[in-house]
Amino acid sequence: DVVDASREVPVLVDFWAPWCGPCRQLTPLLEKAVRAAKGAVKLVKMNIDEHPQIPGQMGVQSIPAVFAFQDGRPVDGFMGALPESRIKSFIARLIGDESADAAADLDEADEALAAGGANTAAQAFAEALQKDAENERAAAGLAKCYIKTGDLTRAEQTLALVPPAKADSAAVASARASLELARKAANAGDAESLRAKLAANPNDSQ
């Protein structure tokens, strides 16, 4: 199932156990990512309680642990429950799918931005733009990073670099809407004074 099969396509071995909480988080994401790869990679799940000798041979010290086999031998792996974007990126690198790898990197940047890591996300979006100057999703993401840090001018300049043919994409439209909202917020005045006005006159919602 693993060594022989890996001579045809890469095989992921998921070391898990029924009592392992992080395993229950990781396994469904792994299965989803493998299904999305449409046969380019296989998944084998190994319950370490039923096969205690194999994890020791592989040097597995904690679970979940995932090893990638190719041409009959382990070539890569990771430990712990990774987010979905990192799993996609891992599989994309394994099967040599550069476009999927780039998309996974952008997913990761989106997650970083949503978690408040504007600087980390901006670096990832900028790197994606260096590889592909017409990547509208990367440009939109970088613009959102500038909006997050209050640099609306650079956000607008970044969106202006998007090729006209891609200017109506969902990612760019979302960034433009965020920019417009940020401009309105900047012109609306101090938030505390607005709250005070509303407290004084609850009918003044405008």
XYZ file of N, CA, C and O in Angstrom:
824
model
N 0.819 -1.218 0.000
C 0.000 0.000 0.000
C 0.855 1.271 0.000
O 0.379 2.324 -0.423
N 2.057 1.186 0.522
C 2.886 2.395 0.636
C 4.104 2.314 -0.281
O 4.202 3.052 -1.264
N 5.023 1.401 0.037
C 6.298 1.359 -0.683
C 6.087 1.078 -2.168
O 6.577 1.819 -3.028
N 5.336 0.013 -2.482
C 5.108 -0.323 -3.894
C 4.271 0.742 -4.585
O 4.567 1.156 -5.715
N 3.198 1.186 -3.918
C 2.296 2.175 -4.530
C 3.016 3.491 -4.801
O 2.695 4.190 -5.763
N 4.016 3.818 -3.975
C 4.703 5.109 -4.125
C 5.595 5.158 -5.351
O 6.127 6.207 -5.696
N 5.759 4.014 -6.020
C 6.521 4.016 -7.276
C 5.654 4.537 -8.430
O 6.178 4.907 -9.481
N 4.336 4.572 -8.192
C 3.397 5.095 -9.192
C 3.057 6.562 -8.917
O 3.178 7.417 -9.784
N 2.585 6.833 -7.686
C 2.263 8.207 -7.253
C 2.752 8.381 -5.819
O 2.906 7.392 -5.092
N 3.004 9.626 -5.378
C 3.391 9.836 -3.990
C 2.304 9.328 -3.034
O 1.114 9.443 -3.326
N 2.736 8.756 -1.913
C 1.804 8.227 -0.914
C 2.067 8.924 0.417
O 3.207 8.971 0.896
N 1.007 9.469 1.010
C 1.100 10.061 2.344
C 0.701 9.023 3.377
O -0.339 8.367 3.235
N 1.507 8.862 4.414
C 1.169 7.973 5.520
C 0.852 8.838 6.733
O 1.707 9.596 7.208
N -0.390 8.718 7.199
C -0.871 9.502 8.340
C -0.827 8.622 9.588
O -1.632 7.701 9.742
N 0.153 8.883 10.468
C 0.238 8.152 11.734
C -0.706 8.810 12.747
O -0.552 9.989 13.062
N -1.660 8.023 13.261
C -2.688 8.574 14.140
C -3.056 7.544 15.208
O -2.578 6.405 15.189
N -3.926 7.958 16.123
C -4.482 7.046 17.134
C -5.853 7.581 17.544
O -6.082 8.793 17.489
N -6.771 6.693 17.950
C -8.131 7.120 18.305
C -8.169 8.124 19.466
O -9.076 8.943 19.550
N -7.160 8.068 20.344
C -7.160 8.938 21.523
C -6.504 10.303 21.261
O -6.437 11.158 22.136
N -6.028 10.515 20.040
C -5.267 11.743 19.714
C -6.200 12.821 19.165
O -6.712 12.693 18.053
N -6.414 13.889 19.959
C -7.290 14.989 19.555
C -6.842 15.698 18.290
O -7.625 15.861 17.354
N -5.561 16.144 18.202
C -5.089 16.824 16.989
C -5.211 15.953 15.738
O -5.371 16.470 14.638
N -5.140 14.624 15.911
C -5.291 13.721 14.759
C -6.688 13.872 14.159
O -6.857 13.841 12.936
N -7.687 14.019 15.038
C -9.065 14.155 14.560
C -9.259 15.471 13.808
O -10.148 15.587 12.967
N -8.435 16.467 14.113
C -8.473 17.734 13.377
C -7.793 17.586 12.018
O -8.276 18.083 10.997
N -6.653 16.906 12.013
C -5.825 16.831 10.811
C -6.396 15.905 9.743
O -6.421 16.255 8.558
N -6.850 14.714 10.159
C -7.235 13.682 9.182
C -8.292 14.150 8.176
O -8.112 13.948 6.969
N -9.385 14.817 8.594
C -10.370 15.262 7.596
C -9.779 16.265 6.595
O -10.136 16.248 5.412
N -8.865 17.130 7.058
C -8.232 18.101 6.162
C -7.308 17.397 5.167
O -7.248 17.759 3.989
N -6.599 16.374 5.662
C -5.736 15.580 4.780
C -6.560 14.884 3.704
O -6.207 14.912 2.523
N -7.654 14.249 4.142
C -8.511 13.523 3.205
C -9.073 14.465 2.138
O -9.106 14.128 0.955
N -9.485 15.656 2.576
C -10.037 16.641 1.639
C -8.984 17.077 0.616
O -9.258 17.157 -0.590
N -7.758 17.339 1.088
C -6.686 17.791 0.198
C -6.285 16.695 -0.784
O -5.997 16.970 -1.949
N -6.272 15.452 -0.327
C -5.925 14.330 -1.204
C -7.008 14.134 -2.263
O -6.704 13.911 -3.437
N -8.281 14.269 -1.867
C -9.377 14.174 -2.844
C -9.245 15.272 -3.902
O -9.452 15.035 -5.091
N -8.885 16.472 -3.454
C -8.745 17.610 -4.372
C -7.609 17.396 -5.372
O -7.623 17.951 -6.467
N -6.623 16.580 -4.997
C -5.488 16.304 -5.889
C -5.864 15.341 -7.011
O -5.072 15.114 -7.929
N -7.060 14.757 -6.926
C -7.641 13.926 -8.013
C -6.710 12.819 -8.495
O -6.420 12.702 -9.685
N -6.222 12.032 -7.534
C -5.437 10.856 -7.898
C -3.947 11.091 -8.026
O -3.187 10.145 -8.252
N -3.500 12.337 -7.897
C -2.066 12.630 -8.036
C -1.279 12.203 -6.802
O -0.049 12.149 -6.822
N -1.994 11.899 -5.703
C -1.356 11.456 -4.461
C -2.330 10.536 -3.734
O -3.548 10.673 -3.884
N -1.791 9.569 -2.985
C -2.636 8.644 -2.221
C -2.429 8.871 -0.728
O -1.400 9.400 -0.301
N -3.413 8.424 0.077
C -3.331 8.553 1.527
C -3.515 7.183 2.173
O -4.446 6.454 1.843
N -2.605 6.833 3.082
C -2.717 5.613 3.886
C -2.712 6.021 5.355
O -1.809 6.750 5.789
N -3.738 5.585 6.094
C -3.818 5.924 7.520
C -3.295 4.757 8.362
O -3.696 3.615 8.159
N -2.397 5.064 9.286
C -1.748 4.034 10.094
C -2.052 4.281 11.576
O -1.564 5.244 12.165
N -2.902 3.424 12.155
C -3.226 3.499 13.582
C -2.040 2.947 14.364
O -1.740 1.747 14.298
N -1.367 3.793 15.135
C -0.131 3.354 15.804
C -0.419 2.356 16.929
O 0.474 1.612 17.334
N -1.662 2.321 17.444
C -2.002 1.323 18.468
C -2.034 -0.076 17.860
O -1.721 -1.069 18.529
N -2.434 -0.164 16.590
C -2.522 -1.461 15.919
C -1.189 -1.880 15.302
O -0.947 -3.059 15.055
N -0.316 -0.897 15.019
C 0.995 -1.189 14.402
C 2.094 -0.441 15.171
O 2.732 0.465 14.629
N 2.325 -0.808 16.435
C 3.252 -0.026 17.277
C 4.710 -0.056 16.826
O 5.483 0.846 17.144
N 5.101 -1.082 16.062
C 6.515 -1.189 15.687
C 6.903 -0.230 14.557
O 8.036 0.241 14.494
N 5.936 0.104 13.678
C 6.282 0.905 12.488
C 6.640 2.350 12.845
O 7.635 2.879 12.339
N 5.871 3.041 13.720
C 6.275 4.415 14.077
C 7.689 4.485 14.647
O 8.440 5.420 14.352
N 8.066 3.474 15.439
C 9.417 3.441 16.000
C 10.474 3.335 14.913
O 11.513 4.006 14.965
N 10.187 2.499 13.905
C 11.131 2.355 12.791
C 11.284 3.657 12.008
O 12.347 3.958 11.480
N 10.183 4.427 11.951
C 10.195 5.688 11.197
C 10.692 6.868 12.022
O 10.819 7.967 11.517
N 10.933 6.638 13.321
C 11.396 7.729 14.184
C 10.294 8.682 14.588
O 10.547 9.850 14.916
N 9.036 8.199 14.572
C 7.910 9.040 14.975
C 7.904 9.173 16.498
O 7.806 8.178 17.208
N 8.009 10.408 16.984
C 8.044 10.649 18.425
C 6.742 11.213 18.958
O 6.459 11.145 20.144
N 5.950 11.822 18.074
C 4.649 12.350 18.485
C 3.707 12.297 17.290
O 4.160 12.239 16.141
N 2.421 12.285 17.578
C 1.424 12.260 16.504
C 0.478 13.447 16.681
O 0.374 13.985 17.791
N -0.186 13.875 15.598
C -0.124 13.290 14.271
C 1.219 13.545 13.589
O 1.863 14.557 13.820
N 1.593 12.571 12.772
C 2.805 12.701 11.966
C 2.487 12.180 10.567
O 1.822 11.157 10.426
N 2.931 12.888 9.556
C 2.656 12.505 8.171
C 3.984 12.387 7.427
O 4.813 13.306 7.476
N 4.170 11.231 6.779
C 5.353 11.013 5.958
C 4.924 10.847 4.510
O 3.925 10.189 4.224
N 5.688 11.455 3.595
C 5.428 11.310 2.168
C 6.438 10.334 1.581
O 7.648 10.504 1.766
N 5.942 9.302 0.907
C 6.800 8.320 0.248
C 6.745 8.519 -1.263
O 5.674 8.753 -1.829
N 7.915 8.418 -1.884
C 8.009 8.520 -3.333
C 9.108 7.566 -3.798
O 10.179 7.505 -3.172
N 8.828 6.806 -4.837
C 9.799 5.837 -5.360
C 10.303 4.886 -4.273
O 11.490 4.552 -4.205
N 9.372 4.509 -3.378
C 9.688 3.487 -2.381
C 10.384 3.973 -1.128
O 10.755 3.171 -0.265
N 10.567 5.270 -0.981
C 11.261 5.757 0.231
C 10.642 7.059 0.729
O 10.031 7.808 -0.050
N 10.809 7.364 2.034
C 10.280 8.624 2.568
C 11.080 9.811 2.051
O 12.311 9.779 2.048
N 10.366 10.839 1.580
C 11.048 12.002 0.995
C 10.723 13.314 1.726
O 11.439 14.297 1.590
N 9.647 13.322 2.497
C 9.257 14.563 3.186
C 8.265 14.206 4.284
O 7.816 13.054 4.383
N 7.891 15.177 5.094
C 6.919 14.909 6.143
C 6.724 16.107 7.044
O 7.399 17.130 6.901
N 5.766 15.982 7.942
C 5.548 17.032 8.946
C 4.890 16.421 10.182
O 4.327 15.324 10.131
N 5.005 17.142 11.284
C 4.394 16.707 12.549
C 3.377 17.759 12.987
O 3.550 18.943 12.723
N 2.331 17.306 13.658
C 1.344 18.233 14.207
C 0.219 18.505 13.234
O 0.292 18.171 12.053
N -0.837 19.132 13.761
C -2.027 19.437 12.960
C -1.833 20.775 12.252
O -1.930 21.834 12.871
N -1.542 20.745 10.962
C -1.333 21.966 10.182
C -2.674 22.512 9.691
O -3.627 21.765 9.513
N -2.746 23.825 9.424
C -3.953 24.378 8.797
C -4.085 23.883 7.364
O -3.115 23.426 6.750
N -5.289 23.985 6.829
C -5.578 23.442 5.503
C -4.660 24.009 4.420
O -4.207 23.286 3.525
N -4.368 25.315 4.493
C -3.529 25.936 3.459
C -2.129 25.328 3.436
O -1.544 25.127 2.368
N -1.582 25.001 4.626
C -0.239 24.403 4.690
C -0.246 22.976 4.136
O 0.718 22.536 3.506
N -1.342 22.254 4.376
C -1.463 20.886 3.855
C -1.517 20.926 2.326
O -0.848 20.153 1.649
N -2.333 21.859 1.788
C -2.426 22.001 0.330
C -1.063 22.317 -0.268
O -0.683 21.779 -1.306
N -0.335 23.213 0.378
C 0.983 23.612 -0.106
C 1.948 22.429 -0.077
O 2.737 22.225 -1.012
N 1.884 21.626 0.994
C 2.745 20.449 1.138
C 2.500 19.470 -0.016
O 3.439 18.994 -0.659
N 1.222 19.202 -0.300
C 0.868 18.261 -1.372
C 1.245 18.838 -2.739
O 1.765 18.127 -3.606
N 1.007 20.137 -2.934
C 1.336 20.770 -4.217
C 2.833 20.668 -4.509
O 3.246 20.381 -5.640
N 3.665 20.911 -3.493
C 5.123 20.792 -3.680
C 5.500 19.344 -4.000
O 6.359 19.077 -4.839
N 4.833 18.413 -3.322
C 5.140 16.991 -3.490
C 4.865 16.528 -4.914
O 5.639 15.760 -5.487
N 3.769 16.997 -5.498
C 3.392 16.541 -6.842
C 3.861 17.497 -7.945
O 3.578 17.296 -9.119
N 4.565 18.575 -7.527
C 5.132 19.497 -8.503
C 4.112 20.387 -9.177
O 4.294 20.807 -10.314
N 3.016 20.682 -8.469
C 1.964 21.549 -9.031
C 2.226 22.978 -8.571
O 1.814 23.385 -7.487
N 2.906 23.759 -9.414
C 3.325 25.113 -9.019
C 2.134 26.048 -8.814
O 2.142 26.885 -7.914
N 1.104 25.922 -9.657
C -0.048 26.814 -9.521
C -0.802 26.540 -8.222
O -1.243 27.459 -7.537
N -0.945 25.248 -7.880
C -1.616 24.897 -6.619
C -0.771 25.342 -5.432
O -1.308 25.780 -4.408
N 0.543 25.231 -5.564
C 1.447 25.655 -4.495
C 1.308 27.164 -4.273
O 1.240 27.645 -3.138
N 1.234 27.929 -5.380
C 1.079 29.384 -5.275
C -0.258 29.741 -4.643
O -0.340 30.644 -3.802
N -1.315 29.023 -5.029
C -2.646 29.282 -4.462
C -2.659 28.982 -2.968
O -3.265 29.719 -2.181
N -1.973 27.912 -2.568
C -1.909 27.556 -1.144
C -1.158 28.623 -0.354
O -1.525 28.954 0.777
N -0.097 29.176 -0.960
C 0.653 30.254 -0.300
C -0.246 31.483 -0.092
O -0.170 32.145 0.949
N -1.094 31.774 -1.083
C -2.004 32.917 -0.960
C -3.083 32.641 0.091
O -3.490 33.550 0.821
N -3.537 31.386 0.183
C -4.491 31.010 1.242
C -3.874 31.285 2.612
O -4.523 31.814 3.516
N -2.600 30.918 2.734
C -1.890 31.109 3.998
C -1.751 32.604 4.315
O -1.906 33.029 5.466
N -1.475 33.405 3.288
C -1.354 34.857 3.478
C -2.700 35.452 3.898
O -2.755 36.326 4.766
N -3.780 34.967 3.274
C -5.129 35.427 3.656
C -5.403 35.127 5.127
O -5.966 35.957 5.850
N -5.014 33.924 5.561
C -5.221 33.530 6.955
C -4.419 34.431 7.896
O -4.908 34.832 8.955
N -3.183 34.739 7.505
C -2.334 35.604 8.334
C -2.946 36.997 8.459
O -2.982 37.579 9.541
N -3.476 37.518 7.342
C -4.095 38.849 7.357
C -5.339 38.849 8.246
O -5.544 39.766 9.040
N -6.154 37.799 8.130
C -7.377 37.698 8.937
C -7.054 37.600 10.423
O -7.826 38.067 11.267
N -5.879 37.025 10.731
C -5.480 36.874 12.135
C -4.772 38.111 12.673
O -4.327 38.133 13.820
N -4.646 39.138 11.826
C -4.022 40.382 12.282
C -2.565 40.527 11.911
O -1.914 41.507 12.282
N -2.021 39.557 11.175
C -0.607 39.620 10.802
C -0.415 40.295 9.455
O -0.003 39.661 8.470
N -0.706 41.594 9.397
C -0.642 42.331 8.124
C 0.760 42.317 7.521
O 0.918 42.197 6.304
N 1.778 42.444 8.352
C 3.155 42.490 7.824
C 3.576 41.151 7.229
O 4.182 41.104 6.154
N 3.248 40.065 7.935
C 3.566 38.721 7.434
C 2.845 38.468 6.121
O 3.420 37.957 5.153
N 1.548 38.824 6.095
C 0.738 38.619 4.891
C 1.275 39.457 3.733
O 1.374 38.977 2.600
N 1.648 40.724 4.017
C 2.145 41.616 2.961
C 3.397 41.044 2.309
O 3.564 41.122 1.081
N 4.258 40.455 3.110
C 5.494 39.865 2.578
C 5.162 38.714 1.620
O 5.742 38.607 0.528
N 4.189 37.871 2.020
C 3.806 36.729 1.182
C 3.146 37.204 -0.113
O 3.435 36.683 -1.201
N 2.270 38.199 -0.014
C 1.616 38.726 -1.220
C 2.643 39.376 -2.156
O 2.565 39.221 -3.380
N 3.595 40.099 -1.578
C 4.623 40.763 -2.387
C 5.493 39.734 -3.109
O 5.856 39.922 -4.280
N 5.827 38.635 -2.415
C 6.621 37.575 -3.044
C 5.858 36.950 -4.212
O 6.435 36.636 -5.260
N 4.540 36.769 -4.025
C 3.709 36.199 -5.093
C 3.686 37.131 -6.300
O 3.732 36.684 -7.454
N 3.657 38.434 -6.050
C 3.648 39.408 -7.144
C 4.992 39.451 -7.872
O 5.040 39.714 -9.079
N 6.072 39.197 -7.146
C 7.389 39.149 -7.788
C 7.459 37.987 -8.777
O 8.064 38.091 -9.836
N 6.800 36.872 -8.416
C 6.789 35.701 -9.300
C 5.822 35.900 -10.467
O 6.050 35.408 -11.558
N 4.708 36.590 -10.204
C 3.683 36.796 -11.227
C 3.092 38.188 -11.043
O 2.203 38.394 -10.220
N 3.594 39.149 -11.808
C 3.190 40.551 -11.648
C 1.714 40.784 -11.957
O 1.150 41.807 -11.561
N 1.063 39.828 -12.656
C -0.342 40.000 -13.018
C -1.279 39.190 -12.114
O -2.450 39.024 -12.434
N -0.757 38.710 -11.001
C -1.575 37.922 -10.073
C -2.511 38.862 -9.314
O -2.115 39.523 -8.363
N -3.765 38.927 -9.768
C -4.703 39.892 -9.195
C -5.054 39.580 -7.745
O -5.310 40.478 -6.942
N -5.037 38.301 -7.383
C -5.353 37.941 -5.997
C -4.252 38.430 -5.047
O -4.537 38.924 -3.958
N -2.999 38.316 -5.485
C -1.880 38.799 -4.666
C -1.921 40.320 -4.548
O -1.679 40.880 -3.467
N -2.233 41.005 -5.656
C -2.316 42.473 -5.631
C -3.435 42.928 -4.701
O -3.265 43.865 -3.902
N -4.586 42.256 -4.774
C -5.714 42.608 -3.912
C -5.366 42.365 -2.446
O -5.693 43.180 -1.573
N -4.677 41.261 -2.186
C -4.273 40.954 -0.810
C -3.297 41.975 -0.262
O -3.420 42.425 0.881
N -2.327 42.376 -1.108
C -1.343 43.377 -0.676
C -2.040 44.718 -0.409
O -1.722 45.408 0.567
N -2.991 45.060 -1.269
C -3.754 46.300 -1.064
C -4.489 46.272 0.280
O -4.512 47.265 1.013
N -5.067 45.116 0.617
C -5.781 44.992 1.895
C -4.822 45.136 3.083
O -5.197 45.657 4.133
N -3.583 44.672 2.897
C -2.573 44.842 3.963
C -2.296 46.328 4.179
O -2.191 46.794 5.322
N -2.163 47.091 3.066
C -1.928 48.533 3.178
C -3.133 49.216 3.837
O -2.967 50.128 4.654
N -4.340 48.767 3.487
C -5.550 49.343 4.094
C -5.546 49.098 5.598
O -5.862 49.983 6.387
N -5.136 47.882 5.973
C -5.110 47.495 7.390
C -4.158 48.393 8.179
O -4.409 48.717 9.335
N -3.054 48.796 7.534
C -2.063 49.623 8.222
C -2.316 51.123 8.013
O -1.532 51.952 8.448
N -3.404 51.454 7.294
C -3.782 52.860 7.126
C -3.130 53.567 5.957
O -3.292 54.779 5.794
N -2.392 52.829 5.124
C -1.722 53.455 3.976
C -2.636 53.321 2.749
O -2.414 52.484 1.865
N -3.652 54.178 2.681
C -4.658 54.064 1.624
C -4.103 54.435 0.248
O -4.542 53.902 -0.770
N -3.122 55.348 0.212
C -2.529 55.755 -1.068
C -1.828 54.577 -1.734
O -2.005 54.313 -2.927
N -1.023 53.850 -0.950
C -0.308 52.694 -1.524
C -1.284 51.585 -1.897
O -1.051 50.845 -2.860
N -2.364 51.468 -1.144
C -3.389 50.469 -1.472
C -3.968 50.763 -2.854
O -4.112 49.870 -3.700
N -4.264 52.048 -3.084
C -4.832 52.455 -4.375
C -3.821 52.235 -5.502
O -4.159 51.757 -6.588
N -2.560 52.562 -5.243
C -1.509 52.373 -6.249
C -1.342 50.893 -6.600
O -1.134 50.539 -7.762
N -1.452 50.040 -5.594
C -1.308 48.595 -5.820
C -2.447 48.068 -6.674
O -2.233 47.293 -7.617
N -3.667 48.509 -6.386
C -4.825 48.066 -7.170
C -4.754 48.585 -8.612
O -5.262 47.938 -9.525
N -4.113 49.733 -8.790
C -3.988 50.299 -10.140
C -3.075 49.456 -11.032
O -3.116 49.561 -12.259
N -2.259 48.594 -10.425
C -1.342 47.744 -11.191
C -2.024 46.505 -11.765
O -1.450 45.807 -12.595
N -3.255 46.228 -11.298
C -3.973 45.042 -11.785
C -4.330 45.237 -13.256
O -4.886 46.280 -13.632
N -4.020 44.263 -14.113
C -4.352 44.393 -15.548
C -5.858 44.592 -15.739
O -6.659 44.001 -14.993
N -6.261 45.408 -16.711
C -7.691 45.692 -16.934
C -8.549 44.432 -17.073
O -9.681 44.394 -16.598
N -7.994 43.400 -17.675
C -8.761 42.167 -17.893
C -9.102 41.460 -16.582
O -10.030 40.649 -16.530
N -8.339 41.767 -15.524
C -8.560 41.098 -14.232
C -9.132 42.052 -13.183
O -9.306 41.671 -12.031
N -9.421 43.280 -13.605
C -9.842 44.315 -12.653
C -11.208 44.052 -12.035
O -11.543 44.622 -10.992
N -12.012 43.190 -12.669
C -13.354 42.914 -12.149
C -13.427 41.608 -11.365
O -14.525 41.139 -11.052
N -12.286 41.023 -11.047
C -12.296 39.760 -10.305
C -12.829 39.983 -8.897
O -12.821 41.105 -8.379
N -13.290 38.907 -8.274
C -13.889 38.995 -6.934
C -12.893 39.551 -5.909
O -13.246 40.369 -5.051
N -11.629 39.105 -6.009
C -10.609 39.544 -5.044
C -10.373 41.050 -5.144
O -10.275 41.750 -4.134
N -10.286 41.555 -6.386
C -10.042 42.989 -6.601
C -11.260 43.805 -6.165
O -11.131 44.855 -5.529
N -12.458 43.311 -6.487
C -13.686 44.012 -6.085
C -13.772 44.117 -4.568
O -14.155 45.160 -4.017
N -13.392 43.051 -3.885
C -13.405 43.042 -2.416
C -12.418 44.066 -1.858
O -12.730 44.802 -0.911
N -11.221 44.137 -2.463
C -10.205 45.096 -2.000
C -10.660 46.530 -2.258
O -10.462 47.413 -1.414
N -11.289 46.762 -3.417
C -11.783 48.119 -3.725
C -12.869 48.535 -2.722
O -12.910 49.684 -2.279
N -13.731 47.585 -2.378
C -14.789 47.875 -1.399
C -14.182 48.197 -0.034
O -14.628 49.116 0.658
N -13.151 47.450 0.345
C -12.462 47.714 1.618
C -11.812 49.089 1.616
O -11.832 49.811 2.618
N -11.221 49.456 0.455
C -10.574 50.762 0.324
C -11.611 51.879 0.450
O -11.388 52.877 1.145
N -12.748 51.711 -0.218
C -13.814 52.719 -0.165
C -14.330 52.879 1.256
O -14.549 53.994 1.745
N -14.506 51.768 1.936
C -14.982 51.791 3.329
C -13.969 52.492 4.234
O -14.336 53.289 5.108
N -12.674 52.205 4.006
C -11.615 52.834 4.807
C -11.589 54.340 4.583
O -11.380 55.117 5.522
N -11.803 54.768 3.328
C -11.833 56.204 3.029
C -12.998 56.874 3.761
O -12.857 57.953 4.322
N -14.164 56.241 3.710
C -15.345 56.801 4.384
C -15.112 56.884 5.891
O -15.489 57.853 6.533
N -14.481 55.859 6.435
C -14.196 55.845 7.872
C -13.234 56.971 8.241
O -13.382 57.631 9.269
N -12.250 57.204 7.359
C -11.262 58.252 7.623
C -11.906 59.631 7.590
O -11.494 60.540 8.330
N -12.939 59.781 6.756
C -13.611 61.079 6.631
C -14.757 61.264 7.628
O -15.351 62.330 7.702
N -15.049 60.191 8.362
C -16.237 60.234 9.232
C -15.970 60.940 10.559
O -16.901 61.286 11.272
N -14.711 61.117 10.902
C -14.393 61.778 12.169
C -14.045 60.777 13.255
O -13.981 59.576 13.017
N -13.828 61.283 14.439
C -13.402 60.465 15.566
C -14.527 59.526 16.010
O -15.662 59.953 16.231
N -14.213 58.256 16.190
C -15.230 57.258 16.556
C -15.850 57.547 17.928
O -17.050 57.370 18.119
N -15.032 58.005 18.866
C -15.553 58.259 20.220
C -16.582 59.389 20.220
O -17.609 59.308 20.898
N -16.304 60.438 19.434
C -17.260 61.556 19.390
C -18.555 61.110 18.730
O -19.653 61.547 19.099
N -18.452 60.217 17.745
C -19.653 59.692 17.089
C -20.464 58.841 18.061
O -21.698 58.907 18.075
N -19.783 58.054 18.871
C -20.482 57.249 19.888
C -21.200 58.155 20.884
O -22.318 57.871 21.322
N -20.532 59.241 21.243
C -21.124 60.182 22.194
C -22.384 60.824 21.603
O -23.398 60.997 22.286
N -22.323 61.159 20.307
C -23.491 61.744 19.630
C -24.655 60.765 19.629
O -25.808 61.145 19.860
N -24.335 59.509 19.358
C -25.383 58.491 19.307
C -25.987 58.261 20.687
O -27.201 58.072 20.817
N -25.129 58.292 21.716
C -25.629 58.117 23.090
C -26.554 59.288 23.466
O -27.571 59.095 24.147
N -26.198 60.485 23.012
C -27.008 61.658 23.326
C -28.321 61.660 22.544
O -29.349 62.140 23.032
N -28.255 61.117 21.320
C -29.465 61.079 20.485
C -29.540 59.737 19.758
O -29.038 59.581 18.637
N -30.179 58.732 20.385
C -30.225 57.384 19.808
C -30.905 57.330 18.430
O -30.715 56.371 17.693
N -31.658 58.371 18.080
C -32.312 58.382 16.752
C -31.346 58.833 15.645
O -31.674 58.727 14.469
N -30.162 59.329 16.032
C -29.205 59.853 15.043
C -28.272 58.745 14.549
O -27.055 58.823 14.708
N -28.840 57.675 13.971
C -28.011 56.551 13.547
C -27.146 56.898 12.344
O -26.086 56.316 12.129
N -27.547 57.861 11.545
C -26.763 58.266 10.379
C -25.405 58.811 10.805
O -24.389 58.531 10.189
